[in-house]
Each structure stands twice: as structure tokens, then as C-alpha cells.
Amino acid sequence: MTMTRVAVLDADKCKPKRCGTLCHRFCPMVRSRVEAIRFENNKPVIVESLCSGCGICVKKCPFNAISIVNLPDELETECSHRFGANTFKLYRLPTPSSGVVLGLLGKNGIGKTTTLKILSGEIKLNLGNYENPPDWSEIIKFYRGSTLQEYFQKMSESKLRIVHKPQYVDKIPKVVSGKVGELLEKVNDREKLESIIEQLELKKIWNRPLEALSGGELQRVAVAATICREAEVYLFDEPSSYLDVKQRLEVAKAIRSLKSDGKTVVVAEHDLAIIDYLSDQICIFYGEAGVYGIVSHVHGVRTGINIYLQGYIPDENVRFRKEAIIFHEKPPTVSLGIGETLLKWDSLEKTYEGFKLTASPGEIKKGEIIGILGANGIGKTTFVKILAGIEKADDGKEFKELTVSYKPQYISAEYEGTVQELLMSIAKEDFTSSWYKAEILHPLGVSHLLDRNIAELSGGELQKTAIAACLSKKAELYLLDEPSAYLDVEERLNMARTIRRVIEARNATAFVVEHDVVAQDFIADRLMIFTGEPGVRGAANPPTSLRDGMNAFLKEMNVTFRRDPATKRPRVNKEGSKLDKFQKEVGEYYYMRQTGTAEEE
Ligand code: ADP
Ligand code: ADP
Ligand code: SF4
Ligand code: SF4
């Protein structure tokens, strides 16, 4: 098999003024006068047709700015897009069809957002030919025989109406202004507004200006605005970030409702339970993050997700991950009784204007992680602040002051400096220790971000940096609010593992608010469930075992999970299905052993 070279230069990392241009100096081709690397505008350009693929420049570059891969020639004929010389390369595209919800699953940096932008028309695909981009007729011819032929035909004639919910909802107020109600009324083409307002709880924020909304509120407004518009194609990039479990399920239902109107729907999403619940079909993206991405054929939702977890695509005979991601049907361990008590509390109350929190008595141990499940704005942060002695309860009783490290739900990128500067300022002498590298930087995938400026990080990179920063501080009590936002499935599991190991090593205690139920299951030793009415009143129930906590929480949500027989991953049951009814009857909402071996799609 002959191979084609793909060379990618990460422009953010490449610093020709600080490296002595080692890539160029050591390239064996350059040394024998073949210009495989040349400099243009002070940046190296790697000429793929001249490069031998030896990989010396990759090793020599002190900033890890270069990636070189060899891909089979056949693949070259399937390139769908490349941004320019030495940039990310996308191969193939998913094939959306009407009346079907197609889920896109894959790690960060693998081309999902690029694909959605191509399908929305925001990026005009160039089939890899960025120098002489093909015109529409060539593109249409290229995809003949697939559903994309008609798709791009219509797009080229401006006959395809497409709406797209972007990934970063936090940026919406920078480009759109006005009040929620005004905005939504403007896009109410399909007369769906009434029901969406109800379903996504938008009444309360109807008169608020967009710039005053939280991330979760913006997310719901953006989803609502997308669904309300009349179009043939609906694209959603990560619709669950910042939403609590109930809102995720409602958003999923609202998106699915488009299917019955024969709409074409494509969704990129990392919450496994949600993408499973949302989609009819799955396309897997694999390759090397930031270098190249390949889109798999379409699979049914169950097989598609299982293939992704297993890391092997049978019909293409491709292994894209060494190890499978494995779920344990763990009978939840009851950790209560081991470890020293960190603190105990009696009932407590805290009143703010318009909001009241009540907490039942409970206690927490050193070394344990309390997973918190509950709506946004229900008093979770307030509760932890009281325990930590930062806020006083109504009766004035104070807790002894604990050192706290806190990662908020919304992370600001307004830090002038690099990831390394930020982490060094917090971790101090720990920063150079091998423990710090092995237990925090490496497993979180932050090691290769150290030189980057905080302001330039992507959502997922910023999240990983914020988690590292939170864990870098030596504290007795850690609070991490939605650490999974913008992380992909693998990063979520690594994040869970890292938090567990650091908390154990520090003999500290952590509260982790996490709305991805599957990720929460990996993180928590015990659970605390918050109930009530967001922004009005909240009740903190005492910490319980995982099983009791999940049962109490999911009973409130009116949702049951079964286990996939092949991978043991939790799957949301269809409301009213035989299993759903049975599990509700016996009161096992989550840890349900699956007996059969096969399951229908
Ligand atoms: P995902 O959505 O799967 O996280 P993306 O589609 O956002 O992945 O990005 C895939 C790759 O394409 C990334 O390495 C990103 O840096 C790169 N990329 C995105 N936009 C551009 C652009 N305009 N120019 C060059 N590279 C880009
Ligand atoms: P969660 O962590 O569950 O999202 P919070 O504990 O942050 O919720 O907030 C619960 C409620 O208390 C919200 O309605 C919030 O606006 C209100 N609140 C929080 N802190 C204060 C404060 N210092 N003053 C007044 N109201 C507050
Ligand atoms: Fe220097 Fe690396 Fe950029 Fe080459 S790729 S110029 S070695 S920083
Ligand atoms: Fe030169 Fe080898 Fe790098 Fe190609 S891979 S540019 S031949 S050093």
C-alpha cells in the first residue's frame, strides 16, 4: 500500500523566534537540498510531496508544533476539506437524511464542528484543494450517488434552508442583542414557540436581555430559537453543555420532535446518555486530533455508540483506539464508615432575598467524593460555601474555616499569560514535581498546552486547564461545578479518574456537580441530591450511597436506565416501555442488571 504524507503545523505552538528553527536545520531532505521545509512569512511550510515522512522535524521541534502522518493513498480521493497548507484534513462526510436524527460522536479536534459548518454552508468545502477550490458542480459530481449530492445541489441553488446552533453559546450575546422574548418571537416561523417556552422553561427569563443570561439559559434560548425556525436542516453543536439533567432530557425531546416533521437533524454531543437518547443513527469520527479526521459510515445508534466505545469499526476494519472504554456494572460501593470525618452538619438554613436553602443533617469523610445532582440555581454552591465557612448560615452558626478550591461552572478566559504561568502560580513548588506531572498534567492532557496563552484556548482546553488549576491548590475541600462541559467522552473519563486520584492522594474531600449522569457515576463515591425550585428554594438531602442517590434523583426525573448487554453502558429507557415500567415498579432506576445478550436498536 502506498502512503500519502499529511503534515500539520500548529500555528499557535510554532515560535520560530525561540526555537532556532530546528525543524529546518535537521530535516534530512533540506540537508540534501530538497526543500521539504521552507520558510514563508517567518513560518515553516512543510511540502508534503517532498517530505519523506521520517519524522525528525516532529522530534526536533521544541514546541511540538509539527505532526506528520502517513495515510493510505486511497483515502486521498476522499478528502472533503482542508483549510490550507499544513492544516487539519477532513476525510468523507456524514450522510444526513430527512426524518432521521444523526449523531456525530468523536473526540475533540477531530472535525465535528468543521463538518457542521460545512453542512450549514458556513464553510464551503474544497475537497482538499485549497489552492484552486472546486466549484459547486464539481462538488456535486464528487458526491453523486449519496444523499450529499442532492444536499449540495440544493445548497448551491440556495434552496436548502439550514439552521445551526453553534457550540459556544457564551459568545451569542456578543453578536446578538435584545431581550429573550423579542428574539424568540422574531424566529417563530413554525408556531412552536408556545410549547417550547413551556418545555425549556423560558417564561422566567422572557424579559431578560441576552447579555444578562447564564450559559445554561443561553443554551436553552439558542436551542429554542433553532427549533422555532422553519428550515429543512437543523444542526446542533453540543446542545447539552451547562444544562442540568432534566433540561438535557427536555432539549433532547425537543430536538427529536423535529424528526416527525421530516426534518434532517444532525447533532454533535459528548454526553453519552443524551446522544444515545437523541439519535437514530451515529457517525463516528476518528483519526488524530488536530491533524486529520475520518468520518465512518452510518450505524444504528446502539451499534454506533458501542463501536465508538470499543475503538474498532468492523465494517472498515479499523482500530482507532488501543483500548476499549469499559463500563462496570459496579454494585455501588458504600464507602461510609471508612475514613476520618471531615465535617458534620445539623439542619441548616440560608436565606437570600428571593431564595431559601434548607439542608438536612449529614456528614462527609476525608478522601471521599460527593457527587451532586440537582438543577442549576438550587443552592449547591451556597451549601458548599457554608460548609467551608465562607458564608454564614441564617442562625449565625459558623463552620471552622476550611481551605477551599473552587472551579465554577462558567470559566473565564480573561487571564493574561500562559497555561504554565497560571498553573505555576497556584501549584508553586509542586509544579516541578514528578507527582504533579504524572497525576495532574498528564492525565488531564494539559502537558502539551503549557506554552499556550489562556485567551487562545478552545472550550475543552480551557476546561482542562481550569480543572488542573483547581486541583493544583492544596485544599481540604474541593468544589468542581460541571467539570465535563466541552470535554469529549475520553476526556470525561480521564477527568473523573484524575479527580479521584488527587482527592485520595491529598486526603481531601470533593463535591462534584456533574449533569452527565454517566460521568457522575465514574466520579462519585456517594451522592447528594438537591431538590426544589431553581432560584426560589432548594433542599439539600443528606449524602447517600450511589444506588439510593441515583434512585431518588431519577425518580424525580421520571427516567430509568438499562444496561447495554455488550458494553454495560447505561442507556435511557423509553418512557412507558416494558423495562421502564418494571424498573419503576421495583424501584431500580439505574443499577439494573441486564440479563439478555441481545437488544433491539
Ligand atoms: P471538533 O468539533 O471535533 O472538536 P473541529 O472541527 O472544531 O473539531 O476542529 C478540527 C481541527 O480543525 C482542529 O485542529 C482545529 O484547530 C482545525 N481548524 C478549525 N478551523 C480551522 C481554520 N479556520 N483554519 C485552520 N484550522 C482549523
Ligand atoms: P447552584 O450552585 O445550585 O447553581 P447557587 O447556590 O449558586 O446555585 O445559587 C442559588 C440561588 O441563590 C440563586 O438563585 C442565586 O441567584 C442565589 N444567590 C446565590 N448567592 C447569592 C448572594 N450572595 N446573594 C443573593 N442571592 C444569591
Ligand atoms: Fe521552530 Fe517547531 Fe516552528 Fe519549526 S515547527 S519553526 S522547530 S517552533
Ligand atoms: Fe523533513 Fe522528515 Fe520532517 Fe519530512 S518528516 S519535513 S523529511 S524532517
PDB file of N, CA and C in Angstrom, residues 98 154 159-163 230-234 262-265:
ATOM      1  N   SER A  98     -33.546  12.923   5.668  1.00  0.00           N
ATOM      2  CA  SER A  98     -34.694  13.563   6.312  1.00  0.00           C
ATOM      3  C   SER A  98     -35.449  12.564   7.182  1.00  0.00           C
ATOM      4  N   LYS A 154     -28.986  21.358  -3.702  1.00  0.00           N
ATOM      5  CA  LYS A 154     -29.941  22.337  -3.168  1.00  0.00           C
ATOM      6  C   LYS A 154     -29.225  23.510  -2.523  1.00  0.00           C
ATOM      7  N   LYS A 159     -31.583  26.584  -2.139  1.00  0.00           N
ATOM      8  CA  LYS A 159     -32.919  26.039  -1.908  1.00  0.00           C
ATOM      9  C   LYS A 159     -32.984  25.210  -0.632  1.00  0.00           C
ATOM     10  N   LEU A 160     -31.903  25.235   0.127  1.00  0.00           N
ATOM     11  CA  LEU A 160     -31.879  24.450   1.351  1.00  0.00           C
ATOM     12  C   LEU A 160     -31.824  25.420   2.522  1.00  0.00           C
ATOM     13  N   ARG A 161     -32.880  25.394   3.322  1.00  0.00           N
ATOM     14  CA  ARG A 161     -32.850  26.263   4.493  1.00  0.00           C
ATOM     15  C   ARG A 161     -32.238  25.480   5.654  1.00  0.00           C
ATOM     16  N   ILE A 162     -31.250  26.096   6.282  1.00  0.00           N
ATOM     17  CA  ILE A 162     -30.495  25.392   7.314  1.00  0.00           C
ATOM     18  C   ILE A 162     -30.396  26.279   8.548  1.00  0.00           C
ATOM     19  N   VAL A 163     -30.657  25.711   9.720  1.00  0.00           N
ATOM     20  CA  VAL A 163     -30.379  26.463  10.947  1.00  0.00           C
ATOM     21  C   VAL A 163     -29.358  25.692  11.765  1.00  0.00           C
ATOM     22  N   GLU A 230     -38.205  27.875  10.592  1.00  0.00           N
ATOM     23  CA  GLU A 230     -38.610  26.956   9.530  1.00  0.00           C
ATOM     24  C   GLU A 230     -37.399  26.660   8.651  1.00  0.00           C
ATOM     25  N   ALA A 231     -37.072  25.392   8.507  1.00  0.00           N
ATOM     26  CA  ALA A 231     -35.938  25.011   7.663  1.00  0.00           C
ATOM     27  C   ALA A 231     -36.085  23.548   7.295  1.00  0.00           C
ATOM     28  N   GLU A 232     -35.205  23.088   6.410  1.00  0.00           N
ATOM     29  CA  GLU A 232     -35.178  21.654   6.087  1.00  0.00           C
ATOM     30  C   GLU A 232     -34.167  20.940   6.969  1.00  0.00           C
ATOM     31  N   VAL A 233     -33.099  21.686   7.326  1.00  0.00           N
ATOM     32  CA  VAL A 233     -31.991  21.053   8.042  1.00  0.00           C
ATOM     33  C   VAL A 233     -31.731  21.773   9.372  1.00  0.00           C
ATOM     34  N   TYR A 234     -31.574  20.990  10.430  1.00  0.00           N
ATOM     35  CA  TYR A 234     -31.314  21.532  11.763  1.00  0.00           C
ATOM     36  C   TYR A 234     -30.022  20.930  12.290  1.00  0.00           C
ATOM     37  N   GLY A 262     -40.312  15.387   9.449  1.00  0.00           N
ATOM     38  CA  GLY A 262     -39.499  15.036   8.283  1.00  0.00           C
ATOM     39  C   GLY A 262     -38.248  15.874   8.124  1.00  0.00           C
ATOM     40  N   LYS A 263     -37.818  16.535   9.187  1.00  0.00           N
ATOM     41  CA  LYS A 263     -36.633  17.380   9.092  1.00  0.00           C
ATOM     42  C   LYS A 263     -35.363  16.533   9.094  1.00  0.00           C
ATOM     43  N   THR A 264     -34.303  17.111   8.557  1.00  0.00           N
ATOM     44  CA  THR A 264     -32.981  16.495   8.642  1.00  0.00           C
ATOM     45  C   THR A 264     -32.290  17.078   9.864  1.00  0.00           C
ATOM     46  N   VAL A 265     -31.841  16.215  10.775  1.00  0.00           N
ATOM     47  CA  VAL A 265     -31.261  16.708  12.023  1.00  0.00           C
ATOM     48  C   VAL A 265     -29.887  16.078  12.250  1.00  0.00           C
TER      49      VAL A 265
END
